[in-house]
């Protein structure tokens, strides 16, 4: 494992060097633009547009002309502003909690007029743990938050016949139209290690899949039929033991990941219709729940000696974390009228399992939302989501399930662009529970484009406690943040 340790030690300095040196590549980038790379590769920016943007028949661009490299280098910092001085021996969460240098790279390639692909990766190293001292944190926190290197959207795609598109590899599939909640959007897991810090569009984790789309048109509208097979099983990333969002005093049990096989693959289908002023989507999926449940796998007994030297035996249940196999059917409808967009989603998933119940349960989720774009450069979004656990039993609300029989959530979002779109202001509030009894998250941010390539983003985020065990003591986690991003 020596080479792994060496890689981890080099990861941080290399990323910082790249972040600082990338501006020097602007000249190279300008040269690439002059050669027409962007025009050549733009055909693969949107599915189905490759043929229209392909070079004329017989034109030979060479290998360099069929490649395009882009990416972002970011230095991200977060400060915790509400934690109090801890007791001796406990983690000190005050002050700097993130000083992360990250790099996203995407290499797009065009093989023929109708076939292409891309390789995308992301890596980061967080210097905050080195500055604060590794001894302050648990092994779980250091493993999950200090550094990471992974492939992002990496795939091959093509158009083998008119109206038919195929894409194979790691990718993102977005179902539904909600800005905040997940009703029908169940394909990709989420990276929720830092709740509320970024929008859901930046949280999705790509998974390896084979996706086929067939599109056709008729006088009434446009249709898209999608079939998906997902052999790679990835699940949500959540706060771990030792993180200030983790609510328990010990690590969670072992997580059992289903093996990759034909039987364990996930399957999904969708039919989308787009018409003047409105569209609809029908969804169906056979998949694994991205969140785990506790499965009792055994019991251990150990002796306890009493003051009178007698011995009694104590038993403790042994659990593992498993993932339920679910069926989901869903519907999404959007309707545009004037400056308003009305949207609704409805889904039912069957097959949820719980430690305190022997049967399988179903969950129904519904969303109603509205977007208003009548003010200049401003968008207002209001969404309501209701979820109901059908067949709920009181025991399911106890440990280790902590399940809710029903829940009502509200999200409000304000987005405004100013100074010729150089400045973007965003305010997001997520109210969990009818009267915020399960918690509240508020985030205010401003992103300013210093140049076309440099963007500085700053803001703050506030958490309010709730009755839910997961949000019982999150008010200490209020944060301010600032990011500097260079895009190329």
CSV table of C-alpha atoms in Angstrom, one decimal:
chain,number,residue,atom,x,y,z
A,1,UNK,CA,0.0,0.0,0.0
A,2,UNK,CA,3.1,2.2,0.0
A,3,UNK,CA,2.3,3.6,-3.5
A,4,UNK,CA,-1.2,4.5,-2.3
A,5,UNK,CA,0.2,6.5,0.7
A,6,UNK,CA,2.6,8.3,-1.6
A,7,UNK,CA,-0.2,9.1,-4.0
A,8,UNK,CA,-2.2,10.6,-1.2
A,9,UNK,CA,0.7,12.7,0.0
A,10,UNK,CA,1.3,14.0,-3.5
A,11,UNK,CA,-2.4,14.6,-4.2
A,12,UNK,CA,-2.6,17.9,-2.3
A,13,UNK,CA,0.5,19.6,-3.5
A,14,UNK,CA,-0.2,18.6,-7.0
A,15,UNK,CA,-3.7,20.0,-6.9
A,16,UNK,CA,-2.6,23.3,-5.4
A,17,UNK,CA,0.1,23.6,-8.1
A,18,UNK,CA,-2.5,23.0,-10.7
A,19,UNK,CA,-4.9,25.5,-9.2
A,20,UNK,CA,-2.2,28.2,-9.1
A,21,UNK,CA,-0.7,27.4,-12.5
A,22,UNK,CA,-3.8,27.0,-14.6
A,23,UNK,CA,-4.2,30.7,-15.3
A,24,UNK,CA,-0.9,30.4,-17.2
A,25,UNK,CA,-2.6,28.1,-19.6
A,26,UNK,CA,-5.0,30.8,-20.8
A,27,UNK,CA,-2.7,31.5,-23.6
A,28,UNK,CA,-2.7,27.9,-24.6
A,29,UNK,CA,-6.5,27.8,-24.3
A,30,UNK,CA,-6.7,30.8,-26.6
A,31,UNK,CA,-4.6,29.0,-29.2
A,32,UNK,CA,-6.9,26.0,-29.0
A,33,UNK,CA,-9.9,28.2,-29.6
A,34,UNK,CA,-8.2,29.7,-32.6
A,35,UNK,CA,-7.8,26.3,-34.1
A,36,UNK,CA,-11.6,25.8,-34.0
A,37,UNK,CA,-11.6,22.9,-31.5
A,38,UNK,CA,-14.8,24.1,-29.8
A,39,UNK,CA,-16.7,24.3,-33.1
A,40,UNK,CA,-15.5,20.8,-34.0
A,41,UNK,CA,-16.5,19.1,-30.7
A,42,UNK,CA,-19.8,21.0,-30.1
A,43,UNK,CA,-21.7,18.3,-31.8
A,44,UNK,CA,-21.4,16.1,-28.8
A,45,UNK,CA,-22.6,18.7,-26.3
A,46,UNK,CA,-26.1,17.6,-26.8
A,47,UNK,CA,-27.4,14.2,-27.6
A,48,UNK,CA,-28.4,13.8,-31.2
A,49,UNK,CA,-26.7,16.9,-32.4
A,50,UNK,CA,-23.4,15.3,-33.5
A,51,UNK,CA,-24.3,14.7,-37.1
A,52,UNK,CA,-25.5,18.2,-37.7
A,53,UNK,CA,-22.3,19.7,-36.4
A,54,UNK,CA,-19.9,17.2,-38.0
A,55,UNK,CA,-17.3,18.4,-40.4
A,56,UNK,CA,-18.0,18.0,-44.1
A,57,UNK,CA,-17.5,14.6,-45.6
A,58,UNK,CA,-13.9,13.9,-46.5
A,59,UNK,CA,-12.5,16.6,-44.2
A,60,UNK,CA,-9.6,15.1,-42.1
A,61,UNK,CA,-9.1,17.1,-38.9
A,62,UNK,CA,-6.5,14.7,-37.4
A,63,UNK,CA,-6.4,13.4,-33.9
A,64,UNK,CA,-5.9,16.8,-32.2
A,65,UNK,CA,-8.8,18.3,-33.9
A,66,UNK,CA,-11.1,15.6,-32.5
A,67,UNK,CA,-10.1,16.2,-28.8
A,68,UNK,CA,-11.2,18.9,-26.5
A,69,UNK,CA,-10.0,19.3,-22.9
A,70,UNK,CA,-11.9,21.5,-20.4
A,71,UNK,CA,-12.2,21.7,-16.6
A,72,UNK,CA,-12.4,23.7,-13.4
A,73,UNK,CA,-9.9,24.3,-10.7
A,74,UNK,CA,-11.4,25.4,-7.4
A,75,UNK,CA,-10.0,26.5,-4.0
A,76,UNK,CA,-12.9,26.1,-1.6
A,77,UNK,CA,-13.0,27.2,2.1
A,78,UNK,CA,-15.6,26.8,4.8
A,79,UNK,CA,-15.6,28.2,8.4
A,80,UNK,CA,-17.8,26.9,11.2
A,81,UNK,CA,-19.1,29.9,13.1
A,82,UNK,CA,-21.4,28.6,15.8
A,83,UNK,CA,-19.7,25.7,17.6
A,84,UNK,CA,-18.7,26.2,21.2
A,85,UNK,CA,-15.4,25.1,22.8
A,86,UNK,CA,-15.6,21.3,23.2
A,87,UNK,CA,-14.9,19.3,26.3
A,88,UNK,CA,-11.4,17.7,26.6
A,89,UNK,CA,-11.0,14.8,24.3
A,90,UNK,CA,-13.9,15.8,21.9
A,91,UNK,CA,-13.4,17.1,18.4
A,92,UNK,CA,-13.1,20.8,18.1
A,93,UNK,CA,-15.3,21.8,15.1
A,94,UNK,CA,-14.7,25.6,15.5
A,95,UNK,CA,-13.1,27.6,12.7
A,96,UNK,CA,-11.8,26.3,9.5
A,97,UNK,CA,-13.5,23.1,8.4
A,98,UNK,CA,-12.6,23.1,4.7
A,99,UNK,CA,-9.6,24.3,2.7
A,100,UNK,CA,-10.1,22.1,-0.4
A,101,UNK,CA,-8.2,22.3,-3.6
A,102,UNK,CA,-10.1,20.4,-6.3
A,103,UNK,CA,-9.7,19.8,-10.0
A,104,UNK,CA,-12.3,18.7,-12.5
A,105,UNK,CA,-11.1,17.6,-16.0
A,106,UNK,CA,-13.1,16.5,-19.0
A,107,UNK,CA,-11.6,15.2,-22.2
A,108,UNK,CA,-14.1,14.9,-25.0
A,109,UNK,CA,-13.3,12.9,-28.1
A,110,UNK,CA,-15.0,12.6,-31.5
A,111,UNK,CA,-14.3,9.2,-33.2
A,112,UNK,CA,-16.5,9.6,-36.3
A,113,UNK,CA,-19.3,11.8,-37.4
A,114,UNK,CA,-21.8,9.9,-35.2
A,115,UNK,CA,-19.6,8.4,-32.5
A,116,UNK,CA,-17.8,10.1,-29.6
A,117,UNK,CA,-17.2,10.0,-25.9
A,118,UNK,CA,-15.6,11.7,-23.0
A,119,UNK,CA,-13.5,10.9,-19.9
A,120,UNK,CA,-14.1,13.0,-16.8
A,121,UNK,CA,-12.5,12.9,-13.4
A,122,UNK,CA,-12.4,14.8,-10.2
A,123,UNK,CA,-9.9,14.9,-7.4
A,124,UNK,CA,-9.5,17.0,-4.3
A,125,UNK,CA,-7.3,17.4,-1.2
A,126,UNK,CA,-8.5,19.2,1.9
A,127,UNK,CA,-5.7,20.9,3.8
A,128,UNK,CA,-8.0,21.8,6.7
A,129,UNK,CA,-7.4,18.4,8.3
A,130,UNK,CA,-3.6,18.9,8.1
A,131,UNK,CA,-3.9,22.5,9.5
A,132,UNK,CA,-6.3,21.5,12.4
A,133,UNK,CA,-4.4,18.3,13.2
A,134,UNK,CA,-5.3,14.8,12.1
A,135,UNK,CA,-5.6,13.7,15.7
A,136,UNK,CA,-8.7,15.9,16.0
A,137,UNK,CA,-10.7,13.7,13.7
A,138,UNK,CA,-11.8,10.1,13.4
A,139,UNK,CA,-10.4,7.7,10.8
A,140,UNK,CA,-13.9,7.7,9.2
A,141,UNK,CA,-13.8,11.5,8.7
A,142,UNK,CA,-10.3,11.5,7.3
A,143,UNK,CA,-11.1,8.6,4.9
A,144,UNK,CA,-14.2,10.4,3.5
A,145,UNK,CA,-13.4,14.1,3.6
A,146,UNK,CA,-9.6,14.6,3.3
A,147,UNK,CA,-9.0,13.5,-0.2
A,148,UNK,CA,-10.8,11.8,-3.1
A,149,UNK,CA,-10.1,10.8,-6.7
A,150,UNK,CA,-12.8,9.3,-9.0
A,151,UNK,CA,-14.1,9.1,-12.5
A,152,UNK,CA,-17.1,11.3,-13.2
A,153,UNK,CA,-19.1,11.2,-16.4
A,154,UNK,CA,-17.1,8.8,-18.6
A,155,UNK,CA,-18.8,7.2,-21.6
A,156,UNK,CA,-19.0,6.4,-25.2
A,157,UNK,CA,-22.0,7.5,-27.2
A,158,UNK,CA,-23.2,7.3,-30.7
A,159,UNK,CA,-26.1,7.5,-33.2
A,160,UNK,CA,-26.3,4.1,-35.0
A,161,UNK,CA,-29.6,4.9,-36.8
A,162,UNK,CA,-31.8,8.0,-37.3
A,163,UNK,CA,-33.6,8.8,-34.0
A,164,UNK,CA,-31.6,6.2,-32.1
A,165,UNK,CA,-28.9,7.2,-29.5
A,166,UNK,CA,-26.8,4.9,-27.3
A,167,UNK,CA,-24.6,5.9,-24.5
A,168,UNK,CA,-22.5,3.5,-22.3
A,169,UNK,CA,-20.5,4.4,-19.3
A,170,UNK,CA,-20.7,6.5,-16.1
A,171,UNK,CA,-23.4,9.2,-16.6
A,172,UNK,CA,-26.1,11.2,-14.9
A,173,UNK,CA,-29.8,10.8,-15.6
A,174,UNK,CA,-32.2,13.4,-14.2
A,175,UNK,CA,-35.8,12.5,-13.8
A,176,UNK,CA,-38.4,15.1,-12.8
A,177,UNK,CA,-38.1,18.9,-12.7
A,178,UNK,CA,-37.7,19.7,-9.0
A,179,UNK,CA,-35.0,22.1,-7.9
A,180,UNK,CA,-34.7,20.7,-4.4
A,181,UNK,CA,-36.6,17.5,-3.8
A,182,UNK,CA,-36.3,13.9,-5.2
A,183,UNK,CA,-39.7,12.4,-6.1
A,184,UNK,CA,-39.0,10.6,-9.4
A,185,UNK,CA,-35.3,11.5,-9.5
A,186,UNK,CA,-34.0,8.1,-8.2
A,187,UNK,CA,-31.4,7.0,-10.8
A,188,UNK,CA,-28.2,8.5,-9.4
A,189,UNK,CA,-27.2,8.5,-5.7
A,190,UNK,CA,-26.3,11.7,-3.9
A,191,UNK,CA,-23.2,13.0,-2.2
A,192,UNK,CA,-24.8,14.4,1.0
A,193,UNK,CA,-21.7,14.6,3.1
A,194,UNK,CA,-22.1,18.4,3.5
A,195,UNK,CA,-25.9,18.9,3.7
A,196,UNK,CA,-27.3,22.0,2.1
A,197,UNK,CA,-24.0,23.5,1.0
A,198,UNK,CA,-24.6,23.2,-2.8
A,199,UNK,CA,-27.7,22.5,-5.0
A,200,UNK,CA,-28.9,19.0,-5.8
A,201,UNK,CA,-27.6,19.3,-9.4
A,202,UNK,CA,-24.0,19.3,-8.0
A,203,UNK,CA,-24.7,16.4,-5.6
A,204,UNK,CA,-25.5,13.6,-8.1
A,205,UNK,CA,-23.0,10.8,-8.4
A,206,UNK,CA,-22.6,9.2,-11.9
A,207,UNK,CA,-23.1,5.5,-12.2
A,208,UNK,CA,-22.1,3.1,-15.0
A,209,UNK,CA,-25.1,2.3,-17.3
A,210,UNK,CA,-26.2,1.5,-20.8
A,211,UNK,CA,-28.8,4.0,-22.0
A,212,UNK,CA,-30.7,3.9,-25.2
A,213,UNK,CA,-33.0,6.7,-26.5
A,214,UNK,CA,-35.3,6.6,-29.4
A,215,UNK,CA,-36.8,9.9,-30.5
A,216,UNK,CA,-39.6,10.7,-33.0
A,217,UNK,CA,-41.8,13.6,-33.9
A,218,UNK,CA,-45.3,14.0,-35.2
A,219,UNK,CA,-47.5,17.0,-35.8
A,220,UNK,CA,-48.5,17.1,-32.1
A,221,UNK,CA,-45.1,17.0,-30.5
A,222,UNK,CA,-41.8,15.4,-29.8
A,223,UNK,CA,-41.4,12.0,-28.0
A,224,UNK,CA,-38.4,10.2,-26.4
A,225,UNK,CA,-38.5,6.6,-25.2
A,226,UNK,CA,-35.6,5.7,-22.9
A,227,UNK,CA,-34.3,2.3,-21.7
A,228,UNK,CA,-31.6,2.0,-19.1
A,229,UNK,CA,-29.6,-0.9,-17.6
A,230,UNK,CA,-27.4,-0.1,-14.6
A,231,UNK,CA,-24.8,-2.7,-13.6
A,232,UNK,CA,-22.8,-0.5,-11.3
A,233,UNK,CA,-24.3,-0.1,-7.8
A,234,UNK,CA,-23.4,3.1,-5.9
A,235,UNK,CA,-25.3,4.5,-2.9
A,236,UNK,CA,-25.6,7.8,-1.2
A,237,UNK,CA,-22.6,9.3,0.6
A,238,UNK,CA,-23.6,10.6,4.0
A,239,UNK,CA,-21.9,12.1,7.0
A,240,UNK,CA,-19.7,9.6,8.9
A,241,UNK,CA,-18.9,9.0,12.5
A,242,UNK,CA,-16.9,12.0,13.9
A,243,UNK,CA,-18.4,14.6,11.4
A,244,UNK,CA,-20.5,17.4,13.0
A,245,UNK,CA,-23.6,16.3,11.0
A,246,UNK,CA,-23.3,12.7,12.2
A,247,UNK,CA,-25.9,12.3,15.0
A,248,UNK,CA,-24.7,9.1,16.8
A,249,UNK,CA,-21.9,8.3,19.2
A,250,UNK,CA,-20.6,5.3,17.3
A,251,UNK,CA,-20.0,4.2,13.7
A,252,UNK,CA,-22.8,2.7,11.7
A,253,UNK,CA,-22.7,-1.1,11.1
A,254,UNK,CA,-21.1,-2.7,8.1
A,255,UNK,CA,-22.8,-1.8,4.8
A,256,UNK,CA,-23.6,-4.8,2.7
A,257,UNK,CA,-23.2,-3.9,-1.0
A,258,UNK,CA,-25.0,-6.3,-3.4
A,259,UNK,CA,-22.5,-7.9,-5.8
A,260,UNK,CA,-22.5,-6.8,-9.4
A,261,UNK,CA,-24.4,-9.3,-11.5
A,262,UNK,CA,-27.2,-9.6,-14.0
A,263,UNK,CA,-29.7,-10.3,-11.2
A,264,UNK,CA,-28.5,-7.3,-9.2
A,265,UNK,CA,-28.5,-4.8,-12.1
A,266,UNK,CA,-31.0,-2.0,-12.0
A,267,UNK,CA,-33.4,-1.4,-14.8
A,268,UNK,CA,-35.4,1.8,-15.8
A,269,UNK,CA,-37.6,3.1,-18.6
A,270,UNK,CA,-39.1,6.5,-19.4
A,271,UNK,CA,-41.4,8.0,-22.0
A,272,UNK,CA,-41.3,11.7,-22.4
A,273,UNK,CA,-43.6,13.9,-24.6
A,274,UNK,CA,-43.0,17.5,-25.3
A,275,UNK,CA,-45.8,19.7,-26.7
A,276,UNK,CA,-46.4,23.4,-27.0
A,277,UNK,CA,-46.6,24.9,-23.5
A,278,UNK,CA,-46.4,21.5,-21.7
A,279,UNK,CA,-44.7,18.2,-21.3
A,280,UNK,CA,-45.1,14.9,-19.5
A,281,UNK,CA,-42.9,12.0,-18.5
A,282,UNK,CA,-43.7,8.5,-17.3
A,283,UNK,CA,-41.2,6.6,-15.3
A,284,UNK,CA,-40.6,3.0,-14.2
A,285,UNK,CA,-37.6,1.5,-12.4
A,286,UNK,CA,-36.5,-1.7,-10.6
A,287,UNK,CA,-33.7,-0.5,-8.4
A,288,UNK,CA,-32.0,-0.5,-5.0
A,289,UNK,CA,-32.8,2.1,-2.4
A,290,UNK,CA,-30.0,4.6,-2.3
A,291,UNK,CA,-30.4,4.8,1.5
A,292,UNK,CA,-29.8,1.7,3.7
A,293,UNK,CA,-31.9,0.1,6.4
A,294,UNK,CA,-30.8,-2.0,9.4
A,295,UNK,CA,-31.1,-5.7,9.1
A,296,UNK,CA,-30.7,-7.9,12.2
A,297,UNK,CA,-28.2,-10.6,11.4
A,298,UNK,CA,-27.5,-12.1,14.9
A,299,UNK,CA,-27.2,-11.8,18.6
A,300,UNK,CA,-24.1,-11.9,20.8
A,301,UNK,CA,-24.1,-12.6,24.6
A,302,UNK,CA,-21.4,-11.6,27.1
A,303,UNK,CA,-21.1,-12.0,30.9
A,304,UNK,CA,-21.5,-9.2,33.4
A,305,UNK,CA,-20.2,-9.8,36.9
A,306,UNK,CA,-22.3,-8.2,39.7
A,307,UNK,CA,-21.0,-6.8,43.0
A,308,UNK,CA,-22.0,-10.1,44.8
A,309,UNK,CA,-19.8,-12.0,42.3
A,310,UNK,CA,-22.8,-13.5,40.5
A,311,UNK,CA,-22.8,-13.4,36.7
A,312,UNK,CA,-25.6,-12.4,34.4
A,313,UNK,CA,-25.6,-12.6,30.6
A,314,UNK,CA,-26.3,-9.6,28.5
A,315,UNK,CA,-27.4,-10.0,24.9
A,316,UNK,CA,-27.0,-7.4,22.1
A,317,UNK,CA,-28.5,-7.5,18.6
A,318,UNK,CA,-26.1,-7.5,15.7
A,319,UNK,CA,-27.1,-5.4,12.6
A,320,UNK,CA,-25.8,-4.8,9.1
A,321,UNK,CA,-26.9,-2.1,6.7
A,322,UNK,CA,-28.7,-3.5,3.6
A,323,UNK,CA,-30.5,-1.9,0.7
A,324,UNK,CA,-34.1,-2.6,-0.2
A,325,UNK,CA,-34.9,-3.7,-3.7
A,326,UNK,CA,-37.7,-1.4,-5.0
A,327,UNK,CA,-40.2,-1.0,-7.8
A,328,UNK,CA,-41.0,2.6,-8.7
A,329,UNK,CA,-43.6,4.1,-11.0
A,330,UNK,CA,-43.9,7.8,-11.5
A,331,UNK,CA,-45.3,10.7,-13.5
A,332,UNK,CA,-44.1,14.2,-14.1
A,333,UNK,CA,-46.0,17.0,-15.8
A,334,UNK,CA,-44.9,20.6,-16.5
A,335,UNK,CA,-47.1,23.4,-17.9
A,336,UNK,CA,-45.9,26.8,-19.0
A,337,UNK,CA,-48.3,29.7,-19.1
A,338,UNK,CA,-47.0,33.3,-19.5
A,339,UNK,CA,-44.1,33.9,-17.0
A,340,UNK,CA,-45.2,30.9,-14.9
A,341,UNK,CA,-44.1,27.3,-14.9
A,342,UNK,CA,-46.3,24.9,-13.1
A,343,UNK,CA,-44.9,21.5,-12.2
A,344,UNK,CA,-46.0,18.4,-10.5
A,345,UNK,CA,-44.5,14.9,-9.8
A,346,UNK,CA,-46.1,11.8,-8.3
A,347,UNK,CA,-44.3,8.5,-7.5
A,348,UNK,CA,-44.9,5.3,-5.6
A,349,UNK,CA,-42.1,2.9,-4.6
A,350,UNK,CA,-42.7,-0.6,-3.2
A,351,UNK,CA,-40.4,-2.8,-1.3
A,352,UNK,CA,-39.0,-0.8,1.6
A,353,UNK,CA,-37.7,-2.9,4.5
A,354,UNK,CA,-37.3,-2.0,8.2
A,355,UNK,CA,-35.6,-3.6,11.2
A,356,UNK,CA,-38.8,-3.3,13.3
A,357,UNK,CA,-41.2,-4.7,10.8
A,358,UNK,CA,-41.2,-8.1,8.9
A,359,UNK,CA,-43.2,-6.9,5.9
A,360,UNK,CA,-42.3,-4.7,2.9
A,361,UNK,CA,-43.8,-1.2,2.7
A,362,UNK,CA,-44.5,1.3,0.0
A,363,UNK,CA,-44.0,5.0,-0.1
A,364,UNK,CA,-46.0,7.6,-2.0
A,365,UNK,CA,-44.4,10.9,-2.8
A,366,UNK,CA,-46.0,13.9,-4.4
A,367,UNK,CA,-44.7,17.3,-5.4
A,368,UNK,CA,-46.4,20.5,-6.6
A,369,UNK,CA,-44.3,23.6,-7.5
A,370,UNK,CA,-44.3,26.8,-9.4
A,371,UNK,CA,-41.6,29.0,-11.0
A,372,UNK,CA,-42.2,32.7,-11.8
A,373,UNK,CA,-39.9,34.5,-14.2
A,374,UNK,CA,-41.9,37.7,-14.7
A,375,UNK,CA,-39.3,39.9,-13.0
A,376,UNK,CA,-36.2,41.0,-15.0
A,377,UNK,CA,-33.3,38.5,-14.6
A,378,UNK,CA,-35.1,36.9,-11.6
A,379,UNK,CA,-36.6,33.5,-10.9
A,380,UNK,CA,-38.7,32.6,-7.9
A,381,UNK,CA,-39.4,28.9,-7.2
A,382,UNK,CA,-41.7,27.5,-4.6
A,383,UNK,CA,-42.1,23.7,-4.1
A,384,UNK,CA,-44.1,21.5,-1.8
A,385,UNK,CA,-43.5,17.8,-1.3
A,386,UNK,CA,-45.6,15.3,0.7
A,387,UNK,CA,-44.4,11.8,1.4
A,388,UNK,CA,-46.4,9.0,3.0
A,389,UNK,CA,-45.1,5.7,4.3
A,390,UNK,CA,-48.0,3.3,3.6
A,391,UNK,CA,-48.6,0.6,6.3
A,392,UNK,CA,-46.6,2.5,8.9
A,393,UNK,CA,-46.4,0.9,12.4
A,394,UNK,CA,-45.4,2.8,15.5
A,395,UNK,CA,-42.4,0.6,16.1
A,396,UNK,CA,-40.9,1.8,12.8
A,397,UNK,CA,-40.4,5.2,14.4
A,398,UNK,CA,-38.1,3.7,17.0
A,399,UNK,CA,-34.4,2.8,16.8
A,400,UNK,CA,-32.8,1.8,14.6
A,401,UNK,CA,-35.4,2.7,11.9
A,402,UNK,CA,-36.4,6.2,12.9
A,403,UNK,CA,-39.0,6.2,10.1
A,404,UNK,CA,-41.6,9.0,9.7
A,405,UNK,CA,-45.2,8.0,8.8
A,406,UNK,CA,-45.5,11.1,6.7
A,407,UNK,CA,-43.7,14.3,6.1
A,408,UNK,CA,-44.4,17.7,4.4
A,409,UNK,CA,-41.4,19.8,3.2
A,410,UNK,CA,-41.3,23.2,1.5
A,411,UNK,CA,-38.5,24.8,-0.5
A,412,UNK,CA,-38.2,28.4,-1.7
A,413,UNK,CA,-35.6,29.6,-4.1
A,414,UNK,CA,-34.7,33.1,-5.2
A,415,UNK,CA,-32.2,33.6,-8.1
A,416,UNK,CA,-31.3,37.0,-9.6
A,417,UNK,CA,-28.6,37.9,-12.1
A,418,UNK,CA,-27.3,41.5,-12.1
A,419,UNK,CA,-24.5,43.5,-13.7
A,420,UNK,CA,-25.0,41.9,-17.1
A,421,UNK,CA,-25.0,38.4,-15.6
A,422,UNK,CA,-21.7,38.8,-13.9
A,423,UNK,CA,-23.3,38.6,-10.5
A,424,UNK,CA,-25.7,35.9,-9.4
A,425,UNK,CA,-27.5,36.1,-6.1
A,426,UNK,CA,-29.2,32.9,-4.7
A,427,UNK,CA,-31.3,32.4,-1.6
A,428,UNK,CA,-32.6,28.9,-0.7
A,429,UNK,CA,-34.7,27.9,2.2
A,430,UNK,CA,-35.8,24.3,2.9
A,431,UNK,CA,-38.4,23.9,5.6
A,432,UNK,CA,-38.7,20.3,6.9
A,433,UNK,CA,-42.1,19.7,8.4
A,434,UNK,CA,-45.3,21.8,8.2
A,435,UNK,CA,-43.9,24.2,10.8
A,436,UNK,CA,-40.2,23.4,10.5
A,437,UNK,CA,-40.6,21.0,13.4
A,438,UNK,CA,-38.1,18.6,11.6
A,439,UNK,CA,-35.5,21.3,10.8
A,440,UNK,CA,-34.7,24.3,8.6
A,441,UNK,CA,-31.9,25.1,6.3
A,442,UNK,CA,-31.2,28.6,4.8
A,443,UNK,CA,-28.4,29.4,2.3
A,444,UNK,CA,-27.5,32.8,0.9
A,445,UNK,CA,-24.8,33.0,-1.8
A,446,UNK,CA,-23.3,35.4,-4.3
A,447,UNK,CA,-21.2,34.4,-7.3
A,448,UNK,CA,-19.3,37.1,-9.2
A,449,UNK,CA,-17.4,36.6,-12.5
A,450,UNK,CA,-14.2,38.5,-12.1
A,451,UNK,CA,-13.3,37.6,-15.7
A,452,UNK,CA,-14.8,35.1,-18.1
A,453,UNK,CA,-12.6,32.4,-16.4
A,454,UNK,CA,-12.4,33.5,-12.8
A,455,UNK,CA,-15.4,33.3,-10.4
A,456,UNK,CA,-15.5,34.1,-6.7
A,457,UNK,CA,-18.5,32.7,-4.7
A,458,UNK,CA,-19.2,33.6,-1.1
A,459,UNK,CA,-22.1,33.0,1.3
A,460,UNK,CA,-23.4,31.6,4.5
A,461,UNK,CA,-25.7,28.7,5.5
A,462,UNK,CA,-27.8,28.4,8.7
A,463,UNK,CA,-29.3,25.2,10.2
A,464,UNK,CA,-32.2,25.0,12.7
A,465,UNK,CA,-32.7,22.0,14.9
A,466,UNK,CA,-35.7,19.6,14.4
A,467,UNK,CA,-37.4,16.7,16.1
A,468,UNK,CA,-35.9,14.3,13.6
A,469,UNK,CA,-33.0,12.4,15.2
A,470,UNK,CA,-30.9,13.3,12.1
A,471,UNK,CA,-31.5,17.1,12.7
A,472,UNK,CA,-31.6,17.1,16.5
A,473,UNK,CA,-28.5,19.2,17.0
A,474,UNK,CA,-27.5,20.8,13.8
A,475,UNK,CA,-27.8,24.5,14.8
A,476,UNK,CA,-24.1,24.4,15.8
A,477,UNK,CA,-23.1,23.7,12.2
A,478,UNK,CA,-23.7,27.2,10.7
A,479,UNK,CA,-21.1,28.0,8.2
A,480,UNK,CA,-19.7,30.7,6.0
A,481,UNK,CA,-17.9,29.8,2.7
A,482,UNK,CA,-15.9,31.2,-0.1
A,483,UNK,CA,-14.8,29.6,-3.4
A,484,UNK,CA,-12.4,30.7,-6.1
A,485,UNK,CA,-12.9,28.9,-9.4
A,486,UNK,CA,-10.9,29.0,-12.6
A,487,UNK,CA,-12.7,27.5,-15.6
A,488,UNK,CA,-10.9,26.6,-18.8
